Each structure stands twice: as C-alpha cells, then as structure tokens.
mmCIF file of C-alpha atoms in Angstrom:
data_model
loop_
_atom_site.group_PDB
_atom_site.id
_atom_site.type_symbol
_atom_site.label_atom_id
_atom_site.label_comp_id
_atom_site.label_asym_id
_atom_site.label_seq_id
_atom_site.Cartn_x
_atom_site.Cartn_y
_atom_site.Cartn_z
ATOM 1 C CA UNK F 1 112.446 102.305 71.352
ATOM 2 C CA UNK F 2 115.399 103.619 73.317
ATOM 3 C CA UNK F 3 115.231 107.266 74.381
ATOM 4 C CA UNK F 4 118.365 109.158 75.405
ATOM 5 C CA UNK F 5 119.192 112.852 75.894
ATOM 6 C CA UNK F 6 121.340 114.788 73.405
ATOM 7 C CA UNK F 7 124.183 116.442 75.325
ATOM 8 C CA UNK F 8 124.375 119.573 73.178
ATOM 9 C CA UNK F 9 120.687 120.451 72.848
ATOM 10 C CA UNK F 10 119.170 118.631 75.850
ATOM 11 C CA UNK F 11 116.523 117.257 73.486
ATOM 12 C CA UNK F 12 115.271 113.700 73.862
ATOM 13 C CA UNK F 13 116.335 111.342 71.066
ATOM 14 C CA UNK F 14 114.582 108.031 70.334
ATOM 15 C CA UNK F 15 115.542 105.192 68.060
ATOM 16 C CA UNK F 16 114.462 101.615 67.420
ATOM 17 C CA UNK F 17 116.723 99.066 69.084
ATOM 18 C CA UNK F 18 116.565 95.279 69.103
ATOM 19 C CA UNK F 19 117.035 93.482 72.411
ATOM 20 C CA UNK F 20 119.801 90.885 72.194
ATOM 21 C CA UNK F 21 119.461 89.569 75.736
ATOM 22 C CA UNK F 22 118.150 90.071 79.231
ATOM 23 C CA UNK F 23 119.725 89.701 82.639
ATOM 24 C CA UNK F 24 117.735 88.870 85.763
ATOM 25 C CA UNK F 25 114.597 88.763 83.632
ATOM 26 C CA UNK F 26 114.299 92.578 83.691
ATOM 27 C CA UNK F 27 117.623 94.212 82.740
ATOM 28 C CA UNK F 28 118.146 94.600 78.987
ATOM 29 C CA UNK F 29 121.082 94.158 76.583
ATOM 30 C CA UNK F 30 121.388 95.768 73.148
ATOM 31 C CA UNK F 31 124.018 95.788 70.383
ATOM 32 C CA UNK F 32 125.518 99.164 69.537
ATOM 33 C CA UNK F 33 127.898 100.859 67.169
ATOM 34 C CA UNK F 34 130.023 102.856 69.575
ATOM 35 C CA UNK F 35 130.971 105.309 66.812
ATOM 36 C CA UNK F 36 127.461 106.790 66.832
ATOM 37 C CA UNK F 37 126.085 109.713 68.797
ATOM 38 C CA UNK F 38 124.124 107.324 70.994
ATOM 39 C CA UNK F 39 127.318 106.319 72.829
ATOM 40 C CA UNK F 40 128.195 109.982 73.470
ATOM 41 C CA UNK F 41 124.684 110.631 74.722
ATOM 42 C CA UNK F 42 124.832 107.689 77.122
ATOM 43 C CA UNK F 43 128.299 108.630 78.391
ATOM 44 C CA UNK F 44 127.006 112.149 79.084
ATOM 45 C CA UNK F 45 123.700 111.077 80.668
ATOM 46 C CA UNK F 46 123.085 107.354 81.255
ATOM 47 C CA UNK F 47 119.359 107.745 82.019
ATOM 48 C CA UNK F 48 117.215 106.024 79.374
ATOM 49 C CA UNK F 49 113.684 104.996 78.688
ATOM 50 C CA UNK F 50 112.957 101.823 76.778
ATOM 51 C CA UNK F 51 109.451 101.348 75.388
ATOM 52 C CA UNK F 52 107.732 98.407 73.741
ATOM 53 C CA UNK F 53 104.488 97.645 71.985
ATOM 54 C CA UNK F 54 102.690 94.313 71.952
ATOM 55 C CA UNK F 55 105.087 92.872 69.351
ATOM 56 C CA UNK F 56 107.772 92.817 72.033
ATOM 57 C CA UNK F 57 105.736 90.299 73.983
ATOM 58 C CA UNK F 58 108.673 88.529 75.643
ATOM 59 C CA UNK F 59 109.850 91.541 77.640
ATOM 60 C CA UNK F 60 106.257 92.593 78.360
ATOM 61 C CA UNK F 61 105.633 89.053 79.640
ATOM 62 C CA UNK F 62 108.757 89.263 81.824
ATOM 63 C CA UNK F 63 107.456 92.477 83.358
ATOM 64 C CA UNK F 64 104.085 90.833 83.818
ATOM 65 C CA UNK F 65 105.635 87.873 85.592
ATOM 66 C CA UNK F 66 107.511 90.271 87.880
ATOM 67 C CA UNK F 67 104.201 92.014 88.640
ATOM 68 C CA UNK F 68 102.420 88.687 89.272
ATOM 69 C CA UNK F 69 105.153 87.567 91.670
ATOM 70 C CA UNK F 70 104.517 90.527 93.959
ATOM 71 C CA UNK F 71 100.848 91.332 93.412
ATOM 72 C CA UNK F 72 99.541 87.768 93.486
ATOM 73 C CA UNK F 73 97.443 88.590 90.393
ATOM 74 C CA UNK F 74 98.040 87.231 86.932
ATOM 75 C CA UNK F 75 99.067 89.474 84.050
ATOM 76 C CA UNK F 76 96.767 88.543 81.189
ATOM 77 C CA UNK F 77 97.948 89.897 77.837
ATOM 78 C CA UNK F 78 95.285 90.399 75.193
ATOM 79 C CA UNK F 79 96.808 92.808 72.631
ATOM 80 C CA UNK F 80 97.422 96.568 72.512
ATOM 81 C CA UNK F 81 99.749 96.086 75.482
ATOM 82 C CA UNK F 82 102.761 98.322 76.021
ATOM 83 C CA UNK F 83 105.630 98.648 78.474
ATOM 84 C CA UNK F 84 107.991 101.451 79.478
ATOM 85 C CA UNK F 85 111.189 100.846 81.419
ATOM 86 C CA UNK F 86 113.275 103.638 82.941
ATOM 87 C CA UNK F 87 116.820 102.778 83.752
ATOM 88 C CA UNK F 88 120.538 103.483 83.686
ATOM 89 C CA UNK F 89 122.504 102.469 80.610
ATOM 90 C CA UNK F 90 126.156 101.579 80.266
ATOM 91 C CA UNK F 91 128.074 101.239 77.000
ATOM 92 C CA UNK F 92 130.410 98.233 77.218
ATOM 93 C CA UNK F 93 133.176 97.502 74.717
ATOM 94 C CA UNK F 94 134.544 94.433 76.483
ATOM 95 C CA UNK F 95 135.525 91.816 73.863
ATOM 96 C CA UNK F 96 133.948 88.965 75.822
ATOM 97 C CA UNK F 97 130.641 90.805 76.159
ATOM 98 C CA UNK F 98 130.623 91.598 72.445
ATOM 99 C CA UNK F 99 131.378 87.936 71.624
ATOM 100 C CA UNK F 100 128.668 86.749 73.984
ATOM 101 C CA UNK F 101 125.984 88.754 72.138
ATOM 102 C CA UNK F 102 127.491 88.886 68.632
ATOM 103 C CA UNK F 103 125.391 88.166 65.573
ATOM 104 C CA UNK F 104 126.427 88.127 61.912
ATOM 105 C CA UNK F 105 123.524 90.446 61.137
ATOM 106 C CA UNK F 106 125.428 93.265 62.880
ATOM 107 C CA UNK F 107 127.459 93.727 59.720
ATOM 108 C CA UNK F 108 124.293 94.981 58.030
ATOM 109 C CA UNK F 109 123.972 97.728 60.650
ATOM 110 C CA UNK F 110 127.583 98.846 61.074
ATOM 111 C CA UNK F 111 128.868 98.106 57.593
ATOM 112 C CA UNK F 112 132.304 97.160 56.308
ATOM 113 C CA UNK F 113 134.547 100.204 55.841
ATOM 114 C CA UNK F 114 136.945 98.146 53.712
ATOM 115 C CA UNK F 115 139.984 98.784 55.908
ATOM 116 C CA UNK F 116 140.239 95.224 57.265
ATOM 117 C CA UNK F 117 139.477 96.438 60.782
ATOM 118 C CA UNK F 118 136.053 98.084 60.735
ATOM 119 C CA UNK F 119 134.328 95.157 59.011
ATOM 120 C CA UNK F 120 131.333 94.329 61.206
ATOM 121 C CA UNK F 121 133.025 91.169 62.499
ATOM 122 C CA UNK F 122 133.203 90.243 66.170
ATOM 123 C CA UNK F 123 136.635 91.973 66.265
ATOM 124 C CA UNK F 124 135.340 95.298 64.880
ATOM 125 C CA UNK F 125 136.373 97.935 67.484
ATOM 126 C CA UNK F 126 133.141 99.880 66.897
ATOM 127 C CA UNK F 127 131.001 97.088 68.342
ATOM 128 C CA UNK F 128 129.762 97.191 71.862
ATOM 129 C CA UNK F 129 126.724 96.383 73.958
ATOM 130 C CA UNK F 130 124.460 98.637 75.924
ATOM 131 C CA UNK F 131 123.272 97.213 79.224
ATOM 132 C CA UNK F 132 120.246 98.860 80.754
ATOM 133 C CA UNK F 133 119.706 98.339 84.458
ATOM 134 C CA UNK F 134 115.960 98.792 85.010
ATOM 135 C CA UNK F 135 114.902 101.172 87.780
ATOM 136 C CA UNK F 136 111.140 101.314 87.246
ATOM 137 C CA UNK F 137 108.649 99.843 84.818
ATOM 138 C CA UNK F 138 105.124 100.727 83.804
ATOM 139 C CA UNK F 139 102.991 98.596 81.572
ATOM 140 C CA UNK F 140 99.456 98.502 80.272
ATOM 141 C CA UNK F 141 97.393 95.408 79.735
ATOM 142 C CA UNK F 142 94.512 95.981 77.356
ATOM 143 C CA UNK F 143 91.038 94.900 78.343
ATOM 144 C CA UNK F 144 89.282 92.377 76.127
ATOM 145 C CA UNK F 145 89.056 92.463 72.335
ATOM 146 C CA UNK F 146 89.438 95.537 70.150
ATOM 147 C CA UNK F 147 85.667 95.764 69.577
ATOM 148 C CA UNK F 148 85.111 95.974 73.341
ATOM 149 C CA UNK F 149 87.775 98.684 73.639
ATOM 150 C CA UNK F 150 86.175 100.592 70.751
ATOM 151 C CA UNK F 151 82.775 100.448 72.492
ATOM 152 C CA UNK F 152 84.382 101.607 75.724
ATOM 153 C CA UNK F 153 85.892 104.658 73.950
ATOM 154 C CA UNK F 154 82.552 105.442 72.304
ATOM 155 C CA UNK F 155 80.792 105.142 75.666
ATOM 156 C CA UNK F 156 83.342 107.486 77.222
ATOM 157 C CA UNK F 157 82.882 110.051 74.419
ATOM 158 C CA UNK F 158 79.103 110.049 74.947
ATOM 159 C CA UNK F 159 79.009 109.962 78.756
ATOM 160 C CA UNK F 160 82.095 112.058 79.477
ATOM 161 C CA UNK F 161 83.511 109.239 81.613
ATOM 162 C CA UNK F 162 87.086 108.156 81.097
ATOM 163 C CA UNK F 163 87.280 105.070 78.885
ATOM 164 C CA UNK F 164 88.588 101.993 80.648
ATOM 165 C CA UNK F 165 90.567 100.266 77.886
ATOM 166 C CA UNK F 166 93.517 98.987 79.848
ATOM 167 C CA UNK F 167 94.984 98.426 83.268
ATOM 168 C CA UNK F 168 98.167 100.309 84.127
ATOM 169 C CA UNK F 169 100.615 98.648 86.431
ATOM 170 C CA UNK F 170 103.731 100.183 87.929
ATOM 171 C CA UNK F 171 106.751 98.355 89.252
ATOM 172 C CA UNK F 172 108.958 100.317 91.617
ATOM 173 C CA UNK F 173 112.701 100.192 92.148
ATOM 174 C CA UNK F 174 112.026 98.332 95.415
ATOM 175 C CA UNK F 175 110.079 95.640 93.480
ATOM 176 C CA UNK F 176 112.791 95.350 90.860
ATOM 177 C CA UNK F 177 115.594 95.026 93.468
ATOM 178 C CA UNK F 178 113.623 92.312 95.250
ATOM 179 C CA UNK F 179 113.171 90.530 91.900
ATOM 180 C CA UNK F 180 116.935 90.720 91.191
ATOM 181 C CA UNK F 181 117.762 89.297 94.627
ATOM 182 C CA UNK F 182 115.346 86.427 94.125
ATOM 183 C CA UNK F 183 116.917 85.643 90.730
ATOM 184 C CA UNK F 184 120.382 85.646 92.320
ATOM 185 C CA UNK F 185 119.231 83.090 94.885
ATOM 186 C CA UNK F 186 118.050 80.783 92.122
ATOM 187 C CA UNK F 187 121.247 80.917 90.077
#
C-alpha cells in the first residue's frame, strides 16, 4: 500500500500499488497514471509510507538483508511478516524511465481513450513512474508457526503479559544511507 496526503483535506489516502523495480535494494519504483489525484498529492507533499504484508516477500527480504548486514543477525521469515517504509516520492515522466519500466499490462490500468494518444502504450503522456527514496523502515518478523503465535496470544490474555508474536526491527536513515553507499561501491 502507498499512503499519501490529500492536499485539500489533509487526510491520508492509501491505495494498492505494484512495485515495478527497486534501486539500491531499498528504494522503490512504481508505475503511475499522472492524470490521477495521486500525482497532485505527491507534488504537494512528497512524504509517503509504503507498507507490505508477507506476500511481498522480496522487498521484506531486501529489508531483512539490510538489517542483517548491520546487526550481524539473520532475518528469518516465517509468515505473518510485514514491512513499512517511510520515504520521499518523486513523480517522473521522463520517456526513458517510462520505457525502462513499461509493461503491456499498464493499458489495463490506464485504459485507451480512443484518441490515438492516450492509449496505454509506452508513448501515452499519462504514464510515469513514482520513485520512492526510503528514509526509514520498520519490519516485523513473526515468531514460529501460527499455532505457537495463537498460544502466545492466549497466554497473554490470561496472564496480562504482552504477547510476543513477532520481533520488530527498525532501520534508520543512517543505516539506509550506509547501505546505499555500499551498493554504489559494488556497482
């Protein structure tokens, strides 16, 4: 999910978005229809939050690898994992960037207006990409199997102790910048 802020109301707005690429193993790239309110929201306030559930394992794994690099401890994903990335987004309408990330399936999301221009093709002027530069990340790694987590919740309800169903890990801007620099040295 990508969360932005509506300029008029100040309310937070979330929508499902599919990642089309990553940069430096932590920064994210998405397709976008620049004729939607999302572009206006990002131009007004570029701060975003991107959140994932277990099904988005590749980005959660990337965050886990970043954590492992600096903590010296492995990130062991077992299910019920989630990640939240705060960052700064930029809407880019550069033709080369659009071509680099283009997919024929975009036509299904932007449609063909029948005017020969707004047709969902790589040349459609509505197409752009959103690049999110990660600033911080938080993720949770679930402990053990679901039955164990269920027992932990039941135990917490009976004893009044907080259930220990996952481990939260936070990655700071300093960690992310160090990660980016290390990736630049490799490439």
